Amino acid sequence: MNAVAAVTGPVERGLWRDAWRTLRTRRTALAAAFTLLLIAALAALGPYLSPHRFDALDYTHILAGPALESGHWFGTDDLGRDLFVRSMLGLRISLAIGLIATAISVLIGVSYGAVAGYLGGRVDELMMRAVDLLFAMPQFFFVLLLAVVFDQNLIVLFVTIGAFGWLVMARIVRGQTLSLMHREFIEAAIACGVSTPRILARHIVPNVLGPVIVYATLTIPQMILLESLLSFLGLGVREPLASLGGLVADGAAHMQAAPWMLLIPGGFLSLVLLAFNFVGDGLRDALDPRER
Amino acid sequence: MQRLLEIAALNVRFATPEGEVAAVRDVDFGVGAGECVGLVGESGSGKSQIFLAALGLLARNGRVSGTARFGDLDLLTCDRAALDRIRGARVGMIFQDSMTSLAPHLKIGEQLAEVLEVHGGLGSRVARSRALAILERVHIGDGATRLAQYPHELSGGMRQRVMIASALLCDPELVIADEPTTALDVTIQAQILELFRELRRESRLSLVVITHDIAVVAGLCDRVAVMYAGRIVEEAPVGALLRTPRHPYTHGLLAAVPRLDDSTDTPMQAVPGQPPNPAAWEAGCSFAERCTRASEHCRRERPELTADGSGTRTVACHHPLGETRA
Amino acid sequence: MSAALLDVRNLSVSYPVRRRRLDALTGLSFTLASREVLGVVGESGSGKSTLARSVLRLLPQIRGEVRWRGIDLYGLAARDMRATRRELQIVFQDPFASLNPRMTVSAIVGEPLLVFRPELSRANRATAVAAMLARVGLGADLMNRYPHQFSGGQCQRIAIARAVIAEPLLLVCDEPLSALDVSVQAQIVNLLADLRREFGMSLLFISHNLAVVRRFASRVLVLYLGRTMELADRDALFQAPLHPYTRALLEAIPALDPLEARRARAVPIGEAASPLDPPHGCVFHTRCPFAVERCRSEIPVLESVAPGRQVACHRWRELPAGKG
């Protein structure tokens, strides 16, 4: 038994407690998490603070700059729509896409990967070859295609973006599951006659959560970015709704006349992406070294 | 006469999130030239930490106090360069787990050569012949092939021999072997113990054997110290310790070894309870809660290590065993 | 003379390893009666872990037969196997690895009840778990803790509680003491002996430590590189070992007397051969002090030398008397 471990206690002193302790020391991750919370609160409550609607056209203030007196705190766009409310809307949609699409990919990826890793053998091979195949496909073009075919339907957008994110998650979970299979508590569960679904649910999945959480946190910004790209190409959420990417696209067109149209949504987008990445990094430090 | 290694009043503490953990408490330990001393203790007793601390190999959150003298050198206060010079060259250390102590990505020959180059400044050809010679000394056949192999290609027993070889490369005066036979099959263990005996016969090697298995020290050591919860609780010449243990813990360790002539109908004499949490601190004797002879006095006041009449043994107990073990 | 509960016939298990084949077990045959204890002694590479897993059908397939109460275990349908698992349980070597770190102790120990006694209400299950924990020496106040909060010895107690709670007929112990502190080993030995008596279980006790095996076993099987070297009643084996490997194992046990420990012993030479590349002829011949030409070319047959006594050695008759 390792001498140091013998003195300081077994290495795995409780995943969550240790993780929390490590996370507390990662200032950037904490700051980023706090920022995200602020942004989420803003996105949720912000629109109620302003008298304007996101699709209301104000002909008296077209491409107006940010001004407190006019009631348009972030200014307006080329159609006279208030940018503050639209930015909040954009935040809501981008965050929603990020979270929902990630949730979909986690659900699919974890189930798929755990089953493949657990069953092993031929089934595992088949399942992972399927993943390889899908991986080789140009994801972006598929999403584009489906966006066009389904006329930028919001639900379809969520699903198709999330549907490609599960591939890497499945690979990660399969790898973790394979290494878990060597641990005796899985054999003990089999010896106790525990059914396969229960083994997957109670023994495998809870023990792969560490990398899953880390990867999920890093997937969210990827999803947001993907949607932003689509919006930039005009194939994201349909007007008058807009994600941050859509707002950035609008803003880019009017960059010289009204720079705030680009900078404000762009700033929010960058902040959100950065914050998620920092939190993900911090979580990886906190969770991964403890995982075997 | 001055002993080769003299450790006095050694304390090792670790700063952990749960608070300070005292791994080694007030330990005196010494090895004379040509002597073999055993240190017996279970996990958490701090036995490895004594030597890791003395050789400057402690983990980053560890603090040492006390003295550790090797020859004329004060190990705890000397500079890093001096420590680097004696580690490997004058003091060889065999770590616990050979699989993790040998670098998995380097061939055996490269690892041995590295030691020689660092300490002897030997050229590669001389280093190689020296490595071959040392492999032969530890009875590793076909040394040339072994030098070209990686650690994972060798069996456990073979790796252990390589570890011993590596510790002997520079002809050290003292070798510290930390759990040298743990995780080895019993037949291989017998071979390794025989190898140690042979090495001692051939040279005036001083040896420290750290182990949790008291049977290992019987055939190898001249003197044995027993550790519990960071403290030495008994020290005696090996024969005396095994025949007439004075400390109840030593007695318990000996009784826990199943023997081939035991009656199998009666339960084994087990030491109740479990080894203490190193973070725990008690006022009285650390062993009191597991001791069948403990009194209120034991729980209140810690017994000091006191020498017996003959001067060859010490024990830290208020109610030491006096009678001969049956 | 009760009928054999466990009847292993010509068990052979191989694993594919990097384009080669590793023969973990070859031609193993033995029986185990009700309430009997068979000790299996072997070092690393002997195939003992494979044996433990074979008996419990934790391996996908085997050659030969494992018959439990007359039924071929590997021929059972999945659902029938699940029901049969209640009767076959196992305790592993590494106490920490055998417990799910994300489950509480009560959930771990209660899981077999969920599977084998689903009729129990939650409250009754909790009571049974608490009683079992108390039986193995752990207080009920520890029920909601996680494995990492316990010591090795305590974790092994939890593992034993889990194995025994559904009252199995056979308990396979795969090196249950090796990872434990010496002062705790004796406690677990006593606990296993008590539980065995109380529940009337048969035990397949696997260990590399002959002295410990002697405590439990009424018969002993000595395994080397997946083959049976010797099978005998306990006293016969310890008093008059016939196979050179058995003798080597006995000689290798370190004596607790310094004089005894230092006398020259017949220590087997060399390393155990790798199971990937076993020696021709008798698998032990490369380390056997008595090996002759015949041993290098001809695999010795496991012959019956007396009722219940078997040896696989060409020269057992002519060897000088073993350690008595």
PDB file of C-alpha atoms in Angstrom, chain C residues 17-214:
ATOM      1  CA  VAL C  17      -3.526 -12.848 -25.826  1.00  0.00           C
ATOM      2  CA  ARG C  18      -2.005 -10.888 -28.675  1.00  0.00           C
ATOM      3  CA  ARG C  19      -2.221 -13.585 -31.319  1.00  0.00           C
ATOM      4  CA  ARG C  20      -1.144 -16.259 -28.855  1.00  0.00           C
ATOM      5  CA  ARG C  21      -3.152 -18.399 -26.540  1.00  0.00           C
ATOM      6  CA  LEU C  22      -2.786 -18.359 -22.796  1.00  0.00           C
ATOM      7  CA  ASP C  23      -3.838 -21.617 -21.178  1.00  0.00           C
ATOM      8  CA  ALA C  24      -4.925 -20.490 -17.758  1.00  0.00           C
ATOM      9  CA  LEU C  25      -6.306 -23.849 -16.650  1.00  0.00           C
ATOM     10  CA  THR C  26      -5.792 -27.313 -18.086  1.00  0.00           C
ATOM     11  CA  GLY C  27      -7.711 -30.426 -17.244  1.00  0.00           C
ATOM     12  CA  LEU C  28      -8.759 -29.497 -13.728  1.00  0.00           C
ATOM     13  CA  SER C  29     -11.047 -31.946 -11.944  1.00  0.00           C
ATOM     14  CA  PHE C  30     -12.285 -31.978  -8.383  1.00  0.00           C
ATOM     15  CA  THR C  31     -15.430 -32.232  -6.323  1.00  0.00           C
ATOM     16  CA  LEU C  32     -16.741 -30.328  -3.362  1.00  0.00           C
ATOM     17  CA  ALA C  33     -19.319 -31.758  -1.003  1.00  0.00           C
ATOM     18  CA  SER C  34     -21.828 -29.918   1.108  1.00  0.00           C
ATOM     19  CA  ARG C  35     -20.273 -28.034   4.034  1.00  0.00           C
ATOM     20  CA  GLU C  36     -16.824 -29.031   2.888  1.00  0.00           C
ATOM     21  CA  VAL C  37     -13.873 -26.713   2.415  1.00  0.00           C
ATOM     22  CA  LEU C  38     -11.447 -27.190  -0.438  1.00  0.00           C
ATOM     23  CA  GLY C  39      -8.307 -25.147  -0.274  1.00  0.00           C
ATOM     24  CA  VAL C  40      -6.666 -24.220  -3.567  1.00  0.00           C
ATOM     25  CA  VAL C  41      -3.056 -23.181  -3.285  1.00  0.00           C
ATOM     26  CA  GLY C  42      -1.208 -21.476  -6.071  1.00  0.00           C
ATOM     27  CA  GLU C  43       1.100 -18.612  -6.826  1.00  0.00           C
ATOM     28  CA  SER C  44       0.809 -16.040  -9.571  1.00  0.00           C
ATOM     29  CA  GLY C  45       0.232 -17.616 -12.974  1.00  0.00           C
ATOM     30  CA  SER C  46      -1.336 -20.683 -11.428  1.00  0.00           C
ATOM     31  CA  GLY C  47      -4.769 -19.848 -12.779  1.00  0.00           C
ATOM     32  CA  LYS C  48      -6.477 -19.595  -9.410  1.00  0.00           C
ATOM     33  CA  SER C  49      -8.398 -16.432 -10.225  1.00  0.00           C
ATOM     34  CA  THR C  50      -9.553 -18.033 -13.452  1.00  0.00           C
ATOM     35  CA  LEU C  51     -10.725 -21.007 -11.425  1.00  0.00           C
ATOM     36  CA  ALA C  52     -12.709 -18.769  -9.098  1.00  0.00           C
ATOM     37  CA  ARG C  53     -14.405 -17.103 -12.016  1.00  0.00           C
ATOM     38  CA  SER C  54     -15.041 -20.351 -13.848  1.00  0.00           C
ATOM     39  CA  VAL C  55     -16.892 -21.844 -10.933  1.00  0.00           C
ATOM     40  CA  LEU C  56     -19.162 -18.828 -10.785  1.00  0.00           C
ATOM     41  CA  ARG C  57     -19.671 -18.632 -14.514  1.00  0.00           C
ATOM     42  CA  LEU C  58     -18.117 -15.194 -14.664  1.00  0.00           C
ATOM     43  CA  LEU C  59     -16.295 -16.291 -17.785  1.00  0.00           C
ATOM     44  CA  PRO C  60     -18.031 -16.454 -21.135  1.00  0.00           C
ATOM     45  CA  GLN C  61     -17.010 -20.006 -21.931  1.00  0.00           C
ATOM     46  CA  ILE C  62     -14.933 -22.921 -20.806  1.00  0.00           C
ATOM     47  CA  ARG C  63     -13.940 -26.337 -21.951  1.00  0.00           C
ATOM     48  CA  GLY C  64     -14.909 -29.213 -19.758  1.00  0.00           C
ATOM     49  CA  GLU C  65     -17.744 -29.113 -17.275  1.00  0.00           C
ATOM     50  CA  VAL C  66     -18.716 -27.304 -14.147  1.00  0.00           C
ATOM     51  CA  ARG C  67     -21.628 -29.086 -12.537  1.00  0.00           C
ATOM     52  CA  TRP C  68     -23.455 -27.470  -9.696  1.00  0.00           C
ATOM     53  CA  ARG C  69     -25.853 -29.794  -7.901  1.00  0.00           C
ATOM     54  CA  GLY C  70     -25.877 -31.987 -10.922  1.00  0.00           C
ATOM     55  CA  ILE C  71     -26.635 -29.284 -13.469  1.00  0.00           C
ATOM     56  CA  ASP C  72     -24.185 -28.072 -16.086  1.00  0.00           C
ATOM     57  CA  LEU C  73     -23.686 -24.414 -15.148  1.00  0.00           C
ATOM     58  CA  TYR C  74     -22.603 -23.325 -18.580  1.00  0.00           C
ATOM     59  CA  GLY C  75     -25.614 -24.933 -20.184  1.00  0.00           C
ATOM     60  CA  LEU C  76     -28.145 -23.000 -18.145  1.00  0.00           C
ATOM     61  CA  ALA C  77     -30.305 -20.349 -19.722  1.00  0.00           C
ATOM     62  CA  ALA C  78     -29.669 -16.828 -18.500  1.00  0.00           C
ATOM     63  CA  ARG C  79     -32.745 -16.630 -16.312  1.00  0.00           C
ATOM     64  CA  ASP C  80     -32.100 -19.957 -14.626  1.00  0.00           C
ATOM     65  CA  MET C  81     -28.483 -18.966 -14.121  1.00  0.00           C
ATOM     66  CA  ARG C  82     -29.576 -15.819 -12.369  1.00  0.00           C
ATOM     67  CA  ALA C  83     -31.636 -17.815  -9.906  1.00  0.00           C
ATOM     68  CA  THR C  84     -28.778 -20.228  -9.351  1.00  0.00           C
ATOM     69  CA  ARG C  85     -26.405 -17.375  -8.585  1.00  0.00           C
ATOM     70  CA  ARG C  86     -27.992 -17.045  -5.201  1.00  0.00           C
ATOM     71  CA  GLU C  87     -26.268 -20.252  -4.233  1.00  0.00           C
ATOM     72  CA  LEU C  88     -22.830 -19.265  -5.526  1.00  0.00           C
ATOM     73  CA  GLN C  89     -21.100 -16.229  -4.140  1.00  0.00           C
ATOM     74  CA  ILE C  90     -17.582 -14.806  -4.107  1.00  0.00           C
ATOM     75  CA  VAL C  91     -15.295 -12.646  -2.032  1.00  0.00           C
ATOM     76  CA  PHE C  92     -12.499 -10.977  -3.970  1.00  0.00           C
ATOM     77  CA  GLN C  93      -8.956 -10.076  -3.117  1.00  0.00           C
ATOM     78  CA  ASP C  94      -9.062  -6.291  -3.275  1.00  0.00           C
ATOM     79  CA  PRO C  95     -11.663  -5.048  -0.825  1.00  0.00           C
ATOM     80  CA  PHE C  96     -11.830  -1.538  -2.277  1.00  0.00           C
ATOM     81  CA  ALA C  97     -12.152  -2.629  -5.873  1.00  0.00           C
ATOM     82  CA  SER C  98     -14.962  -5.050  -5.080  1.00  0.00           C
ATOM     83  CA  LEU C  99     -17.285  -2.350  -3.771  1.00  0.00           C
ATOM     84  CA  ASN C 100     -19.010   0.248  -5.947  1.00  0.00           C
ATOM     85  CA  PRO C 101     -17.596   3.573  -4.765  1.00  0.00           C
ATOM     86  CA  ARG C 102     -20.843   5.351  -5.652  1.00  0.00           C
ATOM     87  CA  MET C 103     -23.119   3.196  -3.551  1.00  0.00           C
ATOM     88  CA  THR C 104     -23.732   3.345   0.144  1.00  0.00           C
ATOM     89  CA  VAL C 105     -22.850   0.352   2.263  1.00  0.00           C
ATOM     90  CA  SER C 106     -26.485  -0.484   2.872  1.00  0.00           C
ATOM     91  CA  ALA C 107     -27.213  -0.356  -0.848  1.00  0.00           C
ATOM     92  CA  ILE C 108     -24.238  -2.613  -1.573  1.00  0.00           C
ATOM     93  CA  VAL C 109     -25.150  -5.203   1.018  1.00  0.00           C
ATOM     94  CA  GLY C 110     -28.843  -4.942   0.185  1.00  0.00           C
ATOM     95  CA  GLU C 111     -28.472  -5.476  -3.538  1.00  0.00           C
ATOM     96  CA  PRO C 112     -28.472  -9.298  -3.425  1.00  0.00           C
ATOM     97  CA  LEU C 113     -31.701  -9.112  -1.471  1.00  0.00           C
ATOM     98  CA  LEU C 114     -33.205  -6.922  -4.181  1.00  0.00           C
ATOM     99  CA  VAL C 115     -32.366  -9.584  -6.693  1.00  0.00           C
ATOM    100  CA  PHE C 116     -32.981 -12.804  -4.807  1.00  0.00           C
ATOM    101  CA  ARG C 117     -35.666 -11.810  -2.349  1.00  0.00           C
ATOM    102  CA  PRO C 118     -37.693  -9.201  -4.146  1.00  0.00           C
ATOM    103  CA  GLU C 119     -40.687  -9.934  -1.955  1.00  0.00           C
ATOM    104  CA  LEU C 120     -39.030  -8.195   0.967  1.00  0.00           C
ATOM    105  CA  SER C 121     -40.322  -4.740   1.759  1.00  0.00           C
ATOM    106  CA  ARG C 122     -37.864  -1.900   1.973  1.00  0.00           C
ATOM    107  CA  ALA C 123     -38.088  -1.870   5.730  1.00  0.00           C
ATOM    108  CA  ASN C 124     -37.481  -5.581   6.031  1.00  0.00           C
ATOM    109  CA  ARG C 125     -34.562  -5.331   3.683  1.00  0.00           C
ATOM    110  CA  ALA C 126     -33.037  -2.565   5.768  1.00  0.00           C
ATOM    111  CA  THR C 127     -33.452  -4.664   8.883  1.00  0.00           C
ATOM    112  CA  ALA C 128     -31.786  -7.634   7.231  1.00  0.00           C
ATOM    113  CA  VAL C 129     -28.905  -5.466   6.067  1.00  0.00           C
ATOM    114  CA  ALA C 130     -28.403  -3.985   9.506  1.00  0.00           C
ATOM    115  CA  ALA C 131     -28.442  -7.440  11.050  1.00  0.00           C
ATOM    116  CA  MET C 132     -25.893  -8.722   8.550  1.00  0.00           C
ATOM    117  CA  LEU C 133     -23.606  -5.774   9.098  1.00  0.00           C
ATOM    118  CA  ALA C 134     -23.770  -6.345  12.822  1.00  0.00           C
ATOM    119  CA  ARG C 135     -22.989  -9.998  12.209  1.00  0.00           C
ATOM    120  CA  VAL C 136     -19.761  -9.069  10.443  1.00  0.00           C
ATOM    121  CA  GLY C 137     -18.815  -6.608  13.128  1.00  0.00           C
ATOM    122  CA  LEU C 138     -19.946  -3.274  11.695  1.00  0.00           C
ATOM    123  CA  GLY C 139     -22.343  -0.970  13.474  1.00  0.00           C
ATOM    124  CA  ALA C 140     -25.667   0.018  11.930  1.00  0.00           C
ATOM    125  CA  ASP C 141     -24.662   3.656  12.179  1.00  0.00           C
ATOM    126  CA  LEU C 142     -22.254   3.050   9.292  1.00  0.00           C
ATOM    127  CA  MET C 143     -24.959   2.043   6.855  1.00  0.00           C
ATOM    128  CA  ASN C 144     -25.138   5.254   4.915  1.00  0.00           C
ATOM    129  CA  ARG C 145     -21.440   5.696   4.433  1.00  0.00           C
ATOM    130  CA  TYR C 146     -19.455   5.094   1.303  1.00  0.00           C
ATOM    131  CA  PRO C 147     -16.687   2.516   0.873  1.00  0.00           C
ATOM    132  CA  HIS C 148     -13.902   5.067   0.746  1.00  0.00           C
ATOM    133  CA  GLN C 149     -14.679   6.004   4.310  1.00  0.00           C
ATOM    134  CA  PHE C 150     -13.688   2.567   5.552  1.00  0.00           C
ATOM    135  CA  SER C 151     -10.434   0.708   6.044  1.00  0.00           C
ATOM    136  CA  GLY C 152      -9.443  -2.335   4.018  1.00  0.00           C
ATOM    137  CA  GLY C 153     -10.484  -4.756   6.714  1.00  0.00           C
ATOM    138  CA  GLN C 154     -13.872  -3.116   7.084  1.00  0.00           C
ATOM    139  CA  CYS C 155     -14.421  -3.128   3.329  1.00  0.00           C
ATOM    140  CA  GLN C 156     -13.678  -6.815   3.248  1.00  0.00           C
ATOM    141  CA  ARG C 157     -16.273  -7.318   5.965  1.00  0.00           C
ATOM    142  CA  ILE C 158     -18.766  -5.426   3.821  1.00  0.00           C
ATOM    143  CA  ALA C 159     -17.894  -7.604   0.855  1.00  0.00           C
ATOM    144  CA  ILE C 160     -18.370 -10.710   2.983  1.00  0.00           C
ATOM    145  CA  ALA C 161     -21.699  -9.392   4.250  1.00  0.00           C
ATOM    146  CA  ARG C 162     -22.837  -8.897   0.695  1.00  0.00           C
ATOM    147  CA  ALA C 163     -21.738 -12.365  -0.313  1.00  0.00           C
ATOM    148  CA  VAL C 164     -23.399 -14.102   2.591  1.00  0.00           C
ATOM    149  CA  ILE C 165     -26.636 -12.175   3.032  1.00  0.00           C
ATOM    150  CA  ALA C 166     -28.571 -14.299   0.546  1.00  0.00           C
ATOM    151  CA  GLU C 167     -27.342 -17.441   2.290  1.00  0.00           C
ATOM    152  CA  PRO C 168     -25.377 -19.094  -0.484  1.00  0.00           C
ATOM    153  CA  LEU C 169     -24.389 -22.734  -0.456  1.00  0.00           C
ATOM    154  CA  LEU C 170     -20.925 -22.141  -1.847  1.00  0.00           C
ATOM    155  CA  LEU C 171     -18.633 -19.246  -1.064  1.00  0.00           C
ATOM    156  CA  VAL C 172     -15.594 -18.812  -3.251  1.00  0.00           C
ATOM    157  CA  CYS C 173     -12.852 -16.853  -1.510  1.00  0.00           C
ATOM    158  CA  ASP C 174     -10.281 -15.569  -3.976  1.00  0.00           C
ATOM    159  CA  GLU C 175      -7.285 -14.511  -1.871  1.00  0.00           C
ATOM    160  CA  PRO C 176      -9.480 -12.678   0.635  1.00  0.00           C
ATOM    161  CA  LEU C 177      -6.626 -11.857   3.004  1.00  0.00           C
ATOM    162  CA  SER C 178      -3.759 -10.804   0.773  1.00  0.00           C
ATOM    163  CA  ALA C 179      -4.622  -7.116   0.639  1.00  0.00           C
ATOM    164  CA  LEU C 180      -5.206  -6.775   4.372  1.00  0.00           C
ATOM    165  CA  ASP C 181      -2.992  -5.726   7.250  1.00  0.00           C
ATOM    166  CA  VAL C 182      -1.551  -8.611   9.200  1.00  0.00           C
ATOM    167  CA  SER C 183      -3.335  -7.681  12.417  1.00  0.00           C
ATOM    168  CA  VAL C 184      -6.643  -7.724  10.567  1.00  0.00           C
ATOM    169  CA  GLN C 185      -6.119 -10.962   8.643  1.00  0.00           C
ATOM    170  CA  ALA C 186      -6.679 -13.116  11.670  1.00  0.00           C
ATOM    171  CA  GLN C 187      -9.948 -11.318  12.382  1.00  0.00           C
ATOM    172  CA  ILE C 188     -11.228 -12.069   8.896  1.00  0.00           C
ATOM    173  CA  VAL C 189     -10.083 -15.667   9.163  1.00  0.00           C
ATOM    174  CA  ASN C 190     -12.133 -16.041  12.315  1.00  0.00           C
ATOM    175  CA  LEU C 191     -15.117 -14.286  10.753  1.00  0.00           C
ATOM    176  CA  LEU C 192     -15.103 -16.547   7.715  1.00  0.00           C
ATOM    177  CA  ALA C 193     -14.802 -19.629   9.887  1.00  0.00           C
ATOM    178  CA  ASP C 194     -17.728 -18.488  12.046  1.00  0.00           C
ATOM    179  CA  LEU C 195     -19.953 -17.662   9.114  1.00  0.00           C
ATOM    180  CA  ARG C 196     -19.154 -20.923   7.430  1.00  0.00           C
ATOM    181  CA  ARG C 197     -20.244 -22.847  10.464  1.00  0.00           C
ATOM    182  CA  GLU C 198     -23.334 -20.741  10.994  1.00  0.00           C
ATOM    183  CA  PHE C 199     -24.600 -20.845   7.425  1.00  0.00           C
ATOM    184  CA  GLY C 200     -23.356 -24.328   6.650  1.00  0.00           C
ATOM    185  CA  MET C 201     -21.601 -23.201   3.511  1.00  0.00           C
ATOM    186  CA  SER C 202     -19.063 -24.994   1.416  1.00  0.00           C
ATOM    187  CA  LEU C 203     -15.940 -23.000   0.811  1.00  0.00           C
ATOM    188  CA  LEU C 204     -13.573 -22.883  -2.111  1.00  0.00           C
ATOM    189  CA  PHE C 205     -10.698 -21.102  -0.412  1.00  0.00           C
ATOM    190  CA  ILE C 206      -8.017 -19.880  -2.765  1.00  0.00           C
ATOM    191  CA  SER C 207      -4.752 -18.557  -1.404  1.00  0.00           C
ATOM    192  CA  HIS C 208      -1.021 -18.593  -1.986  1.00  0.00           C
ATOM    193  CA  ASN C 209      -0.521 -18.965   1.756  1.00  0.00           C
ATOM    194  CA  LEU C 210      -0.461 -22.620   2.732  1.00  0.00           C
ATOM    195  CA  ALA C 211      -0.594 -21.905   6.433  1.00  0.00           C
ATOM    196  CA  VAL C 212      -3.851 -19.988   6.073  1.00  0.00           C
ATOM    197  CA  VAL C 213      -5.359 -22.634   3.821  1.00  0.00           C
ATOM    198  CA  ARG C 214      -4.593 -25.175   6.498  1.00  0.00           C
TER     199      ARG C 214
END
